[in-house]
Coordinates of C-alpha atoms in Angstrom, one line a residue:
M236 CA 44.0 -5.6 -40.1
A237 CA 42.8 -5.0 -43.4
S238 CA 41.0 -7.9 -45.2
E239 CA 43.5 -8.3 -48.0
D240 CA 46.0 -8.5 -45.7
I241 CA 44.6 -11.7 -43.6
A242 CA 43.8 -12.9 -47.0
K243 CA 47.5 -12.8 -47.7
L244 CA 48.7 -13.9 -44.3
A245 CA 46.4 -17.3 -45.0
E246 CA 47.8 -18.1 -48.1
T247 CA 51.7 -17.2 -46.4
L248 CA 50.3 -19.7 -43.4
A249 CA 49.1 -22.4 -46.2
Q250 CA 52.2 -22.5 -47.7
T251 CA 54.2 -23.3 -43.8
Q252 CA 56.6 -26.2 -44.0
V253 CA 56.2 -29.0 -41.6
A254 CA 58.3 -31.8 -41.3
G255 CA 60.1 -33.9 -38.6
G256 CA 58.5 -32.4 -36.0
Q257 CA 59.3 -28.9 -37.0
L258 CA 57.4 -26.2 -37.7
S259 CA 58.6 -23.7 -39.8
F260 CA 57.4 -20.0 -40.7
K261 CA 61.3 -19.0 -41.7
G262 CA 61.2 -16.1 -43.8
K263 CA 57.6 -15.4 -44.6
S264 CA 58.0 -12.0 -43.9
L265 CA 54.8 -12.2 -41.4
K266 CA 54.4 -8.6 -39.4
L267 CA 52.4 -10.1 -35.9
N268 CA 51.8 -7.0 -34.3
T269 CA 48.7 -7.8 -32.3
A270 CA 46.8 -10.9 -30.7
E271 CA 44.6 -10.8 -33.8
D272 CA 47.6 -10.9 -36.6
A273 CA 49.2 -13.8 -35.0
K274 CA 45.9 -15.7 -34.5
D275 CA 46.7 -18.6 -37.4
V276 CA 49.7 -18.6 -36.5
I277 CA 48.8 -19.8 -32.9
K278 CA 46.5 -22.2 -34.1
E279 CA 49.1 -24.0 -36.4
I280 CA 51.0 -24.3 -33.1
E281 CA 48.4 -25.2 -31.0
D282 CA 47.4 -28.0 -33.8
F283 CA 51.0 -29.5 -34.0
D284 CA 51.5 -32.7 -31.7
S285 CA 54.9 -33.5 -31.1
L286 CA 56.3 -30.0 -32.2
E287 CA 60.2 -30.4 -31.6
A288 CA 61.8 -27.3 -33.6
L289 CA 59.7 -23.5 -34.0
R290 CA 61.3 -21.4 -36.8
L291 CA 60.0 -18.1 -36.6
E292 CA 63.2 -16.3 -38.6
G293 CA 62.9 -13.6 -40.9
N294 CA 59.4 -12.1 -39.4
T295 CA 58.9 -9.4 -37.4
V296 CA 56.9 -10.3 -34.1
G297 CA 55.2 -7.6 -31.7
V298 CA 54.8 -7.6 -27.4
E299 CA 51.5 -8.4 -27.9
A300 CA 51.8 -10.8 -30.7
A301 CA 54.6 -12.6 -28.5
K302 CA 52.5 -13.0 -25.4
V303 CA 50.0 -15.0 -27.5
I304 CA 52.5 -17.0 -29.0
A305 CA 54.1 -17.9 -25.6
K306 CA 50.5 -18.9 -24.5
A307 CA 50.6 -21.7 -27.6
L308 CA 54.1 -22.7 -26.1
E309 CA 52.5 -23.6 -22.5
K310 CA 51.6 -26.7 -23.6
K311 CA 54.2 -27.9 -26.3
S312 CA 56.6 -29.8 -23.7
E313 CA 58.5 -31.5 -26.5
L314 CA 59.7 -28.5 -28.0
K315 CA 63.6 -28.9 -28.2
R316 CA 64.8 -26.0 -31.1
C317 CA 64.0 -22.6 -30.9
H318 CA 65.1 -21.3 -34.5
W319 CA 64.3 -17.6 -33.6
S320 CA 67.0 -15.5 -35.2
D321 CA 65.8 -12.3 -36.9
M322 CA 62.0 -12.2 -35.8
F323 CA 62.5 -8.4 -34.6
T324 CA 62.9 -6.8 -38.0
G325 CA 61.9 -3.1 -37.5
R326 CA 60.9 -3.0 -34.1
L327 CA 62.6 -0.4 -31.4
R328 CA 64.8 -2.0 -29.4
S329 CA 62.5 -1.5 -26.1
E330 CA 60.3 -4.0 -27.6
I331 CA 62.3 -6.5 -28.1
P332 CA 62.8 -7.5 -24.2
P333 CA 59.3 -7.6 -22.9
A334 CA 58.7 -10.3 -26.3
L335 CA 61.2 -12.2 -25.2
I336 CA 60.6 -12.5 -21.0
S337 CA 56.9 -13.7 -22.5
L338 CA 58.5 -16.3 -24.8
G339 CA 60.6 -17.7 -22.2
E340 CA 57.8 -17.9 -19.7
G341 CA 56.3 -19.8 -22.2
L342 CA 58.9 -22.3 -22.5
I343 CA 59.3 -22.5 -18.6
T344 CA 55.8 -23.2 -18.0
A345 CA 55.8 -26.1 -20.5
G346 CA 58.7 -27.8 -18.9
A347 CA 59.9 -27.8 -22.4
Q348 CA 63.8 -29.3 -22.2
L349 CA 65.8 -27.2 -24.6
V350 CA 69.0 -28.1 -27.1
E351 CA 69.0 -25.4 -29.8
L352 CA 68.5 -21.7 -28.9
D353 CA 69.3 -19.4 -31.9
L354 CA 68.9 -15.4 -31.5
S355 CA 70.9 -14.2 -33.8
D356 CA 70.7 -11.5 -35.9
N357 CA 68.3 -9.5 -33.4
A358 CA 69.6 -6.0 -32.6
F359 CA 68.3 -6.1 -28.8
G360 CA 71.5 -5.2 -27.2
P361 CA 72.4 -5.4 -23.4
D362 CA 68.8 -5.0 -22.5
G363 CA 68.0 -8.0 -24.9
V364 CA 69.8 -10.4 -22.3
R365 CA 67.8 -9.6 -19.9
G366 CA 64.9 -10.7 -22.3
F367 CA 66.6 -14.5 -21.8
E368 CA 68.1 -14.3 -18.9
A369 CA 65.5 -16.1 -16.7
L370 CA 64.9 -18.5 -19.5
L371 CA 69.1 -19.3 -19.7
K372 CA 68.7 -19.8 -15.6
S373 CA 65.7 -22.2 -15.9
S374 CA 65.2 -26.0 -16.2
A375 CA 64.7 -25.6 -19.6
C376 CA 67.9 -24.8 -20.4
F377 CA 69.9 -27.3 -18.3
T378 CA 70.2 -29.7 -21.6
L379 CA 71.1 -26.5 -24.3
H380 CA 73.6 -27.6 -26.7
E381 CA 74.2 -24.7 -28.8
L382 CA 73.6 -21.3 -28.0
K383 CA 73.7 -18.6 -31.2
L384 CA 73.5 -15.2 -30.2
N385 CA 75.5 -13.9 -33.8
N386 CA 75.0 -10.1 -34.5
C387 CA 73.4 -9.1 -31.8
G388 CA 74.6 -6.2 -30.3
M389 CA 75.2 -7.3 -26.9
G390 CA 78.2 -4.9 -25.6
I391 CA 80.6 -5.4 -22.8
G392 CA 76.9 -5.3 -20.5
G393 CA 75.2 -8.1 -22.5
G394 CA 78.1 -10.5 -22.9
K395 CA 78.6 -10.2 -18.7
I396 CA 74.7 -10.7 -17.8
L397 CA 75.2 -13.5 -20.3
A398 CA 78.0 -14.8 -18.4
A399 CA 76.4 -15.1 -15.1
A400 CA 73.5 -16.9 -16.6
L401 CA 75.1 -19.5 -18.0
T402 CA 77.3 -20.0 -15.0
E403 CA 74.0 -20.2 -12.8
C404 CA 72.9 -22.6 -15.4
H405 CA 75.5 -24.7 -14.6
R406 CA 74.9 -24.5 -10.9
K407 CA 71.8 -25.6 -11.0
S408 CA 71.8 -27.8 -13.1
S409 CA 74.8 -29.7 -11.6
A410 CA 72.6 -29.6 -8.2
Q411 CA 70.4 -31.8 -9.7
G412 CA 73.0 -34.5 -11.1
K413 CA 73.1 -33.2 -15.0
P414 CA 75.0 -30.5 -15.3
L415 CA 75.1 -28.3 -18.7
A416 CA 76.8 -30.0 -21.4
L417 CA 77.2 -26.7 -23.6
K418 CA 78.7 -27.9 -27.2
V419 CA 78.0 -24.6 -29.3
F420 CA 78.5 -21.6 -29.0
V421 CA 78.4 -18.4 -31.2
A422 CA 78.5 -15.0 -30.5
G423 CA 80.2 -12.9 -33.3
R424 CA 80.0 -9.1 -33.7
N425 CA 78.6 -8.1 -30.5
R426 CA 81.0 -5.7 -29.3
L427 CA 82.0 -7.5 -26.6
E428 CA 85.6 -6.7 -26.2
N429 CA 87.7 -7.5 -23.2
D430 CA 85.8 -7.4 -20.4
G431 CA 82.7 -9.2 -22.0
V432 CA 84.7 -12.1 -23.5
T433 CA 86.8 -12.1 -19.6
A434 CA 83.4 -12.8 -18.0
L435 CA 82.1 -15.1 -20.9
A436 CA 86.0 -17.1 -20.3
E437 CA 85.1 -17.4 -16.8
A438 CA 82.2 -19.1 -17.6
F439 CA 83.6 -21.4 -20.7
G440 CA 86.0 -22.9 -18.0
I441 CA 83.1 -23.9 -15.8
I442 CA 81.1 -25.3 -18.3
G443 CA 84.3 -27.3 -20.1
T444 CA 82.1 -29.3 -22.8
L445 CA 82.4 -27.0 -25.4
E446 CA 83.2 -28.2 -29.2
E447 CA 82.8 -25.1 -31.5
V448 CA 83.3 -21.3 -30.2
H449 CA 82.7 -18.5 -33.0
M450 CA 83.7 -15.5 -31.9
P451 CA 84.5 -13.0 -34.5
Q452 CA 84.3 -9.3 -34.6
N453 CA 84.0 -8.6 -31.6
G454 CA 87.0 -6.1 -30.5
I455 CA 89.3 -8.2 -28.9
N456 CA 92.7 -7.6 -27.8
H457 CA 95.4 -9.3 -25.9
P458 CA 93.7 -9.8 -22.2
G459 CA 91.0 -11.0 -23.6
V460 CA 92.3 -13.6 -26.0
T461 CA 94.2 -15.0 -23.2
A462 CA 91.4 -15.2 -20.9
L463 CA 89.7 -17.1 -24.1
A464 CA 92.9 -19.4 -24.2
Q465 CA 93.0 -20.2 -20.6
A466 CA 89.6 -21.1 -20.3
F467 CA 89.9 -23.5 -24.2
A468 CA 92.3 -25.4 -22.3
I469 CA 89.9 -26.9 -19.8
N470 CA 87.1 -27.6 -23.0
P471 CA 89.2 -30.7 -24.2
L472 CA 86.3 -31.4 -27.1
L473 CA 87.1 -28.5 -28.9
R474 CA 87.3 -28.7 -32.4
I475 CA 86.5 -25.5 -34.0
I476 CA 87.6 -22.2 -32.7
N477 CA 86.8 -18.8 -34.7
L478 CA 88.2 -15.9 -33.3
N479 CA 88.2 -13.9 -37.0
D480 CA 88.8 -10.3 -36.9
N481 CA 90.0 -9.9 -33.3
T482 CA 92.9 -8.4 -32.3
F483 CA 96.0 -11.1 -30.9
T484 CA 99.2 -9.5 -31.3
E485 CA 102.1 -11.8 -30.2
K486 CA 100.9 -11.9 -26.5
G487 CA 97.3 -13.2 -27.4
A488 CA 98.9 -15.6 -29.9
V489 CA 101.7 -16.9 -27.8
A490 CA 98.9 -17.5 -25.2
M491 CA 96.7 -19.0 -28.0
A492 CA 99.4 -20.9 -28.8
Q493 CA 100.1 -22.6 -25.4
T494 CA 96.5 -24.0 -25.0
L495 CA 97.0 -25.2 -29.2
K496 CA 99.2 -27.7 -27.1
T497 CA 96.9 -29.2 -25.1
L498 CA 93.9 -29.5 -27.5
R499 CA 94.0 -33.1 -29.6
Q500 CA 90.3 -32.9 -31.0
V501 CA 90.7 -29.2 -32.9
E502 CA 89.8 -29.3 -36.7
V503 CA 89.2 -25.7 -37.4
I504 CA 91.5 -23.0 -36.6
N505 CA 90.5 -19.6 -37.8
F506 CA 92.6 -16.8 -36.4
G507 CA 92.4 -14.6 -40.1
D508 CA 92.6 -10.6 -39.9
C509 CA 93.7 -11.2 -36.1
L510 CA 96.9 -9.1 -36.2
V511 CA 99.0 -12.6 -34.9
R512 CA 102.3 -11.1 -36.7
S513 CA 105.6 -13.1 -37.5
K514 CA 106.1 -14.3 -33.6
G515 CA 102.3 -15.3 -32.9
A516 CA 102.8 -17.2 -36.1
V517 CA 105.7 -19.2 -35.1
A518 CA 104.1 -19.5 -32.1
I519 CA 101.5 -21.3 -33.4
A520 CA 103.1 -23.2 -35.9
D521 CA 105.6 -25.1 -33.0
A522 CA 102.1 -25.7 -31.5
V523 CA 100.8 -27.2 -35.0
R524 CA 103.9 -29.5 -35.4
G525 CA 103.8 -30.6 -31.9
G526 CA 100.0 -31.6 -31.9
L527 CA 96.3 -31.1 -33.8
P528 CA 96.6 -34.3 -35.2
K529 CA 92.7 -33.6 -36.5
L530 CA 93.0 -30.3 -38.1
K531 CA 91.9 -29.7 -41.2
E532 CA 91.8 -25.8 -41.6
L533 CA 94.0 -23.4 -40.5
N534 CA 93.3 -19.4 -41.1
L535 CA 96.2 -17.2 -40.7
S536 CA 95.4 -14.6 -43.6
F537 CA 95.6 -10.8 -43.0
C538 CA 97.6 -10.9 -39.9
E539 CA 101.0 -8.9 -40.9
I540 CA 103.2 -12.3 -41.0
K541 CA 106.2 -12.1 -42.9
R542 CA 107.7 -14.9 -45.4
D543 CA 110.4 -16.7 -42.8
A544 CA 107.1 -16.8 -40.1
A545 CA 104.6 -18.1 -42.9
L546 CA 107.1 -20.7 -44.2
A547 CA 107.7 -22.2 -40.4
V548 CA 103.6 -22.2 -40.5
A549 CA 103.8 -24.4 -43.6
E550 CA 106.6 -26.6 -42.4
A551 CA 104.8 -27.5 -39.5
V552 CA 101.7 -29.2 -41.0
A553 CA 103.9 -31.7 -42.8
D554 CA 102.0 -34.7 -41.1
K555 CA 98.9 -33.2 -40.9
A556 CA 97.1 -36.0 -43.2
E557 CA 93.9 -34.2 -42.5
L558 CA 94.3 -30.6 -44.0
E559 CA 92.0 -29.4 -46.3
K560 CA 93.4 -25.7 -46.1
L561 CA 95.8 -23.5 -45.5
D562 CA 95.1 -19.6 -46.0
L563 CA 97.9 -17.2 -45.5
N564 CA 96.6 -14.6 -48.2
G565 CA 96.8 -11.0 -47.5
N566 CA 100.3 -11.2 -45.4
I567 CA 103.7 -9.8 -46.5
L568 CA 105.4 -12.7 -48.1
G569 CA 106.3 -11.0 -51.5
E570 CA 106.3 -12.9 -54.7
E571 CA 109.6 -14.7 -53.8
G572 CA 108.0 -15.8 -50.6
C573 CA 104.4 -16.8 -52.2
E574 CA 107.1 -19.4 -54.4
Q575 CA 109.0 -20.5 -51.5
L576 CA 105.3 -21.4 -49.7
Q577 CA 104.3 -23.3 -52.4
E578 CA 107.3 -25.1 -53.1
V579 CA 107.8 -26.2 -49.1
L580 CA 103.7 -27.7 -49.6
D581 CA 104.5 -29.1 -52.7
G582 CA 107.6 -31.0 -51.0
F583 CA 104.9 -32.4 -48.6
S584 CA 103.0 -33.5 -51.7
M585 CA 99.8 -30.7 -50.2
A586 CA 100.2 -28.0 -52.5
T587 CA 96.6 -28.2 -53.2
V588 CA 95.9 -27.1 -49.7
L589 CA 97.5 -23.5 -49.7
A590 CA 94.3 -20.8 -50.4
S591 CA 94.8 -18.1 -52.9
L592 CA 97.6 -15.5 -51.9
S593 CA 96.2 -12.9 -54.4
D594 CA 96.0 -10.2 -52.0
D595 CA 99.8 -10.7 -50.4
E596 CA 100.9 -7.6 -49.4
G597 CA 103.9 -8.0 -51.0
D598 CA 107.6 -6.9 -49.1
E599 CA 107.9 -4.0 -46.9
E600 CA 111.2 -1.7 -47.1
E601 CA 114.3 -3.4 -45.2
E602 CA 113.8 -0.3 -42.6
E603 CA 110.2 -1.4 -41.5
D604 CA 110.5 -5.3 -41.7
E605 CA 113.7 -4.6 -39.3
D606 CA 111.3 -2.3 -37.4
D607 CA 108.7 -5.1 -36.9
D608 CA 110.1 -6.8 -33.7
E609 CA 110.6 -3.0 -31.6
G610 CA 107.0 -2.2 -32.8
E611 CA 105.7 -5.6 -31.5
E612 CA 107.4 -5.0 -27.8
E613 CA 106.3 -1.4 -27.4
E614 CA 102.9 -2.6 -28.5
E615 CA 103.3 -4.9 -25.5
E616 CA 103.8 -2.0 -23.5
D617 CA 101.2 0.0 -24.5
D618 CA 98.7 -3.2 -23.7
E619 CA 100.3 -3.5 -20.2
E620 CA 99.5 0.5 -19.8
D621 CA 95.8 -0.3 -20.8
E622 CA 95.4 -3.1 -18.6
E623 CA 96.3 -0.7 -15.3
D624 CA 93.7 2.0 -16.7
E625 CA 91.4 -0.7 -17.9
E626 CA 88.9 -0.4 -21.1
E627 CA 88.9 3.3 -20.8
E628 CA 92.1 3.8 -22.1
E629 CA 91.7 0.9 -24.7
E630 CA 88.9 2.8 -26.6
E631 CA 90.1 6.1 -26.1
P632 CA 92.1 7.2 -29.7
Q633 CA 95.6 8.4 -29.1
P634 CA 98.3 10.2 -31.0
R635 CA 100.9 8.8 -32.6
G636 CA 99.1 5.1 -32.2
E637 CA 99.9 4.8 -28.9
G638 CA 97.3 2.3 -26.6
S639 CA 96.1 1.5 -30.5
P640 CA 96.5 -2.3 -30.8
T641 CA 98.1 -1.4 -34.3
P642 CA 100.4 1.1 -33.5
P643 CA 102.8 1.6 -36.7
R644 CA 105.7 0.6 -36.5
S645 CA 107.3 3.3 -38.6
I646 CA 107.3 5.4 -35.4
L647 CA 110.4 3.4 -33.9
D648 CA 113.9 3.9 -34.4
S649 CA 114.9 -0.2 -35.7
D650 CA 118.2 -0.1 -33.5
S651 CA 117.2 0.9 -30.3
G652 CA 112.9 0.2 -29.9
E653 CA 112.8 3.6 -28.7
P654 CA 110.6 6.3 -30.6
A655 CA 112.4 7.7 -33.9
S656 CA 112.8 11.3 -34.6
A657 CA 110.6 12.8 -37.0
L658 CA 113.8 13.4 -39.1
S659 CA 114.4 9.6 -39.0
S660 CA 110.6 8.3 -39.4
P661 CA 109.6 7.3 -43.0
P662 CA 106.7 9.2 -44.2
P663 CA 103.1 8.4 -43.4
A664 CA 100.6 6.6 -45.2
D665 CA 99.8 8.0 -48.5
V666 CA 95.7 9.1 -48.8
S667 CA 95.6 8.1 -52.4
T668 CA 97.4 4.6 -51.6
F669 CA 94.6 3.9 -48.6
L670 CA 91.6 4.7 -51.0
A671 CA 93.0 3.0 -53.7
F672 CA 93.4 -0.2 -51.3
P673 CA 91.4 0.6 -48.3
S674 CA 92.2 -1.2 -44.7
P675 CA 91.7 -0.3 -41.2
E676 CA 95.5 -0.3 -40.9
K677 CA 96.2 2.1 -43.4
L678 CA 93.7 4.8 -42.5
L679 CA 95.3 4.7 -38.8
R680 CA 98.6 5.2 -40.3
L681 CA 97.3 8.4 -42.2
G682 CA 97.6 9.8 -38.5
P683 CA 95.5 12.3 -36.5
K684 CA 94.8 14.2 -39.7
S685 CA 93.4 11.5 -41.7
S686 CA 90.1 13.0 -42.1
V687 CA 91.0 15.9 -42.8
L688 CA 93.9 14.7 -45.4
I689 CA 90.6 12.3 -47.3
A690 CA 88.2 15.3 -47.7
Q691 CA 91.0 17.4 -49.1
Q692 CA 91.5 14.8 -51.5
T693 CA 88.1 14.3 -53.0
D694 CA 86.2 16.5 -55.5
T695 CA 83.4 17.2 -53.2
S696 CA 81.6 19.2 -56.0
D697 CA 81.1 15.4 -57.6
P698 CA 78.5 13.3 -56.0
E699 CA 80.0 10.4 -57.7
K700 CA 83.7 10.8 -56.4
V701 CA 81.8 11.7 -52.5
V702 CA 79.8 8.5 -53.1
S703 CA 83.5 6.4 -53.8
A704 CA 85.1 8.0 -51.1
F705 CA 82.5 7.4 -48.6
L706 CA 82.3 3.3 -49.6
K707 CA 86.0 3.4 -49.5
V708 CA 86.3 4.9 -45.9
S709 CA 82.8 2.9 -44.4
S710 CA 84.2 -0.1 -46.0
V711 CA 87.1 -0.5 -43.1
F712 CA 84.7 0.1 -40.3
K713 CA 85.0 -2.2 -37.4
D714 CA 83.9 -2.1 -33.7
E715 CA 87.3 -1.4 -32.4
A716 CA 87.3 1.6 -31.2
T717 CA 90.2 3.3 -32.9
V718 CA 89.1 2.4 -35.9
R719 CA 85.4 3.1 -35.8
T720 CA 86.5 6.8 -34.4
A721 CA 88.9 7.1 -37.5
V722 CA 86.0 5.9 -40.0
Q723 CA 83.8 8.5 -38.2
D724 CA 85.6 11.2 -38.1
A725 CA 86.5 10.5 -42.1
V726 CA 83.3 10.7 -42.7
D727 CA 82.0 13.7 -41.0
A728 CA 84.9 15.7 -42.8
L729 CA 84.3 14.8 -45.6
M730 CA 80.2 14.5 -45.8
K731 CA 80.4 18.0 -43.8
K732 CA 81.9 19.5 -46.4
A733 CA 80.1 17.7 -49.4
F734 CA 77.0 19.2 -47.8
G735 CA 78.3 22.5 -47.1
S736 CA 78.5 23.4 -50.4
S737 CA 75.4 25.2 -51.6
S738 CA 76.3 23.2 -54.7
F739 CA 76.1 20.0 -54.1
N740 CA 73.6 17.9 -55.4
A741 CA 72.6 16.1 -52.3
N742 CA 69.8 13.8 -53.8
A743 CA 71.7 12.8 -56.8
F744 CA 74.4 11.5 -53.9
L745 CA 71.9 9.7 -51.9
T746 CA 70.3 7.9 -55.5
S747 CA 74.2 6.6 -56.4
L748 CA 74.9 5.5 -53.3
L749 CA 71.6 3.5 -52.5
I750 CA 72.5 2.0 -56.4
H751 CA 75.8 1.0 -55.1
M752 CA 74.5 -0.6 -51.9
G753 CA 72.7 -2.3 -54.1
L754 CA 69.1 -1.1 -52.7
L755 CA 68.1 0.8 -55.9
K756 CA 68.4 -0.6 -59.2
S757 CA 70.1 1.2 -62.4
E758 CA 70.2 1.3 -65.8
D759 CA 74.0 1.2 -65.9
K760 CA 75.3 -1.8 -65.0
I761 CA 77.2 -1.1 -61.7
K762 CA 78.3 -3.7 -59.5
A763 CA 76.8 -3.3 -55.8
I764 CA 79.3 -3.4 -52.7
A765 CA 79.0 -7.0 -51.3
N766 CA 79.5 -6.3 -47.6
L767 CA 76.9 -3.6 -46.5
Y768 CA 78.0 -3.3 -42.7
G769 CA 80.8 -0.6 -43.0
P770 CA 78.0 2.0 -44.7
L771 CA 75.4 0.8 -42.7
M772 CA 77.0 1.6 -39.7
A773 CA 78.7 4.9 -41.1
L774 CA 75.1 6.0 -42.1
N775 CA 73.5 5.6 -39.0
H776 CA 76.1 7.6 -37.7
M777 CA 76.4 10.4 -40.2
V778 CA 72.6 10.8 -40.3
Q779 CA 72.6 11.9 -36.3
Q780 CA 75.0 14.9 -37.3
D781 CA 73.8 18.6 -38.1
Y782 CA 75.4 18.8 -41.3
F783 CA 73.1 15.7 -42.6
P784 CA 70.0 17.1 -44.8
K785 CA 66.8 15.7 -42.6
A786 CA 64.9 15.8 -45.8
L787 CA 66.8 13.0 -46.9
A788 CA 65.8 10.7 -44.2
P789 CA 62.2 9.6 -45.4
L790 CA 64.0 8.2 -49.1
L791 CA 66.8 6.4 -46.6
L792 CA 64.4 5.0 -44.6
A793 CA 62.3 3.7 -47.4
F794 CA 65.3 2.0 -48.8
V795 CA 66.2 0.5 -46.0
T796 CA 63.1 -0.8 -44.7
K797 CA 62.6 -3.0 -48.0
P798 CA 63.7 -6.6 -48.0
N799 CA 66.8 -7.4 -49.5
G800 CA 69.8 -10.2 -49.3
A801 CA 72.5 -8.1 -49.1
L802 CA 70.6 -5.9 -46.0
E803 CA 69.7 -9.8 -44.1
S804 CA 72.9 -10.5 -43.5
C805 CA 73.9 -7.2 -41.6
S806 CA 70.6 -7.3 -39.7
F807 CA 72.5 -5.8 -36.6
A808 CA 73.0 -2.3 -38.4
R809 CA 70.2 -2.2 -40.1
H810 CA 68.2 -2.3 -37.4
S811 CA 70.5 0.2 -35.8
L812 CA 70.0 2.6 -38.4
L813 CA 66.4 2.0 -38.5
Q814 CA 66.3 3.3 -35.0
T815 CA 67.9 6.1 -35.6
L816 CA 66.2 7.1 -39.1
H817 CA 62.7 6.9 -37.1
K818 CA 64.0 9.5 -34.5
V819 CA 65.4 11.7 -37.0

């Protein structure tokens, strides 16, 4: 390490926050590769008496540095809280497990009794879970109350390893007369899917002390939702349930509603963007009406709920004195339905709790309205076939939406529930409508030729128009297999056509893309997109394809490596892209 770098590190450490038993290096952007790099950090730790909380977020810790930090922790038996999110930025995934193993061994040797462990925003994947598996099974975690693993890319395998470790921790701690009493579990954006979630649900059922569960964006369908519902029923202290952006359908919603009837402490329910649909919403309304006396927030936004079902939900909250927010935005109410909803709540003097309805989808055509129930019935049949064929069939994109969590309702005949003939089917979604108001559902409804249609409608001679199309397609990216595949196929068709043209200015395309992502400043006032997760995941796919000009990789790498708040909020996607770019 150069002398000027050491001086800079010393200056940064001089600003280290020390308060209430907490030593914080949060957000210092320290690059700790070697034992020498970590020398001053170690001294701070060693000199800190009665260390109860250590914050290492926003730094990057290598294998060798982790070993010496772990050695310093061996004498810190009073350590209770490890805030270790986002501390492996730019590291190869293979470096993370050994670093975590060393840190875990340090805590075990110290005889620490952890209350909180936060490893969020570390893109370690399933192998990373192996890195702290021994720690979770040890006496250091018998006292654990909060486990936070948001945005770590654990996958199904990691979920199963984690579930087994938590179960073993409970078994061992119970044998000592003090069972694990986990209260807060956070694992959003981990691609756990049904199998990973089902394994964790079994562990939750054994633990039985959960108060908060946050598992948004995990590609969970109704079998996984049902497993969670069964586990939640034996966790009577639950206050917050956040399963945003998974796929309930009616079957999962009904199962969850049955559980909600038994819970008395729930304050926050977030089932937004979960495809609850009308029948599911009515079931949840029934659960709300009959219980949940402490409910403060209910989010059923973007769930394809129609007017009558939404009104049932509104009527169900009439006696919820503590309710602060009811979110039914992005559903299918229509102007009249929105007005009726406001009138119902106003009748209870609760109009102020209703969230904005600015993204309401409006009235559907009568034929589509009538088809909804039949669509759900076919979906249930498809889901049963999925269960028999397990995860593989669920993940494969099927023609005409079969096997997909969100089959187009227009493929069903409104009277019989049978697939309609080509002559009676309403026309598929329009490409221009998708590009104007992109959503995962609209993309899937374009059908198997969606990628070709989008590429055909885009003027690929104009880099700005290509950037616009790329960002709109990637904005609907979800970890759910059918959506992910549809986005990747559309990106491939669009970019292969663009890069394949000798007149296409690839450098202008990348420059414009970086500007719109907020990674490069422009003299023009261009508003950067708010969420980079989808574009980053799409880029990660694109740069691996043969059509991508490899000469652009170093420039893209340079900008993705730079500190940026928007990138830091999508650390898994960023880390995955960085790993790929280093290999290109």
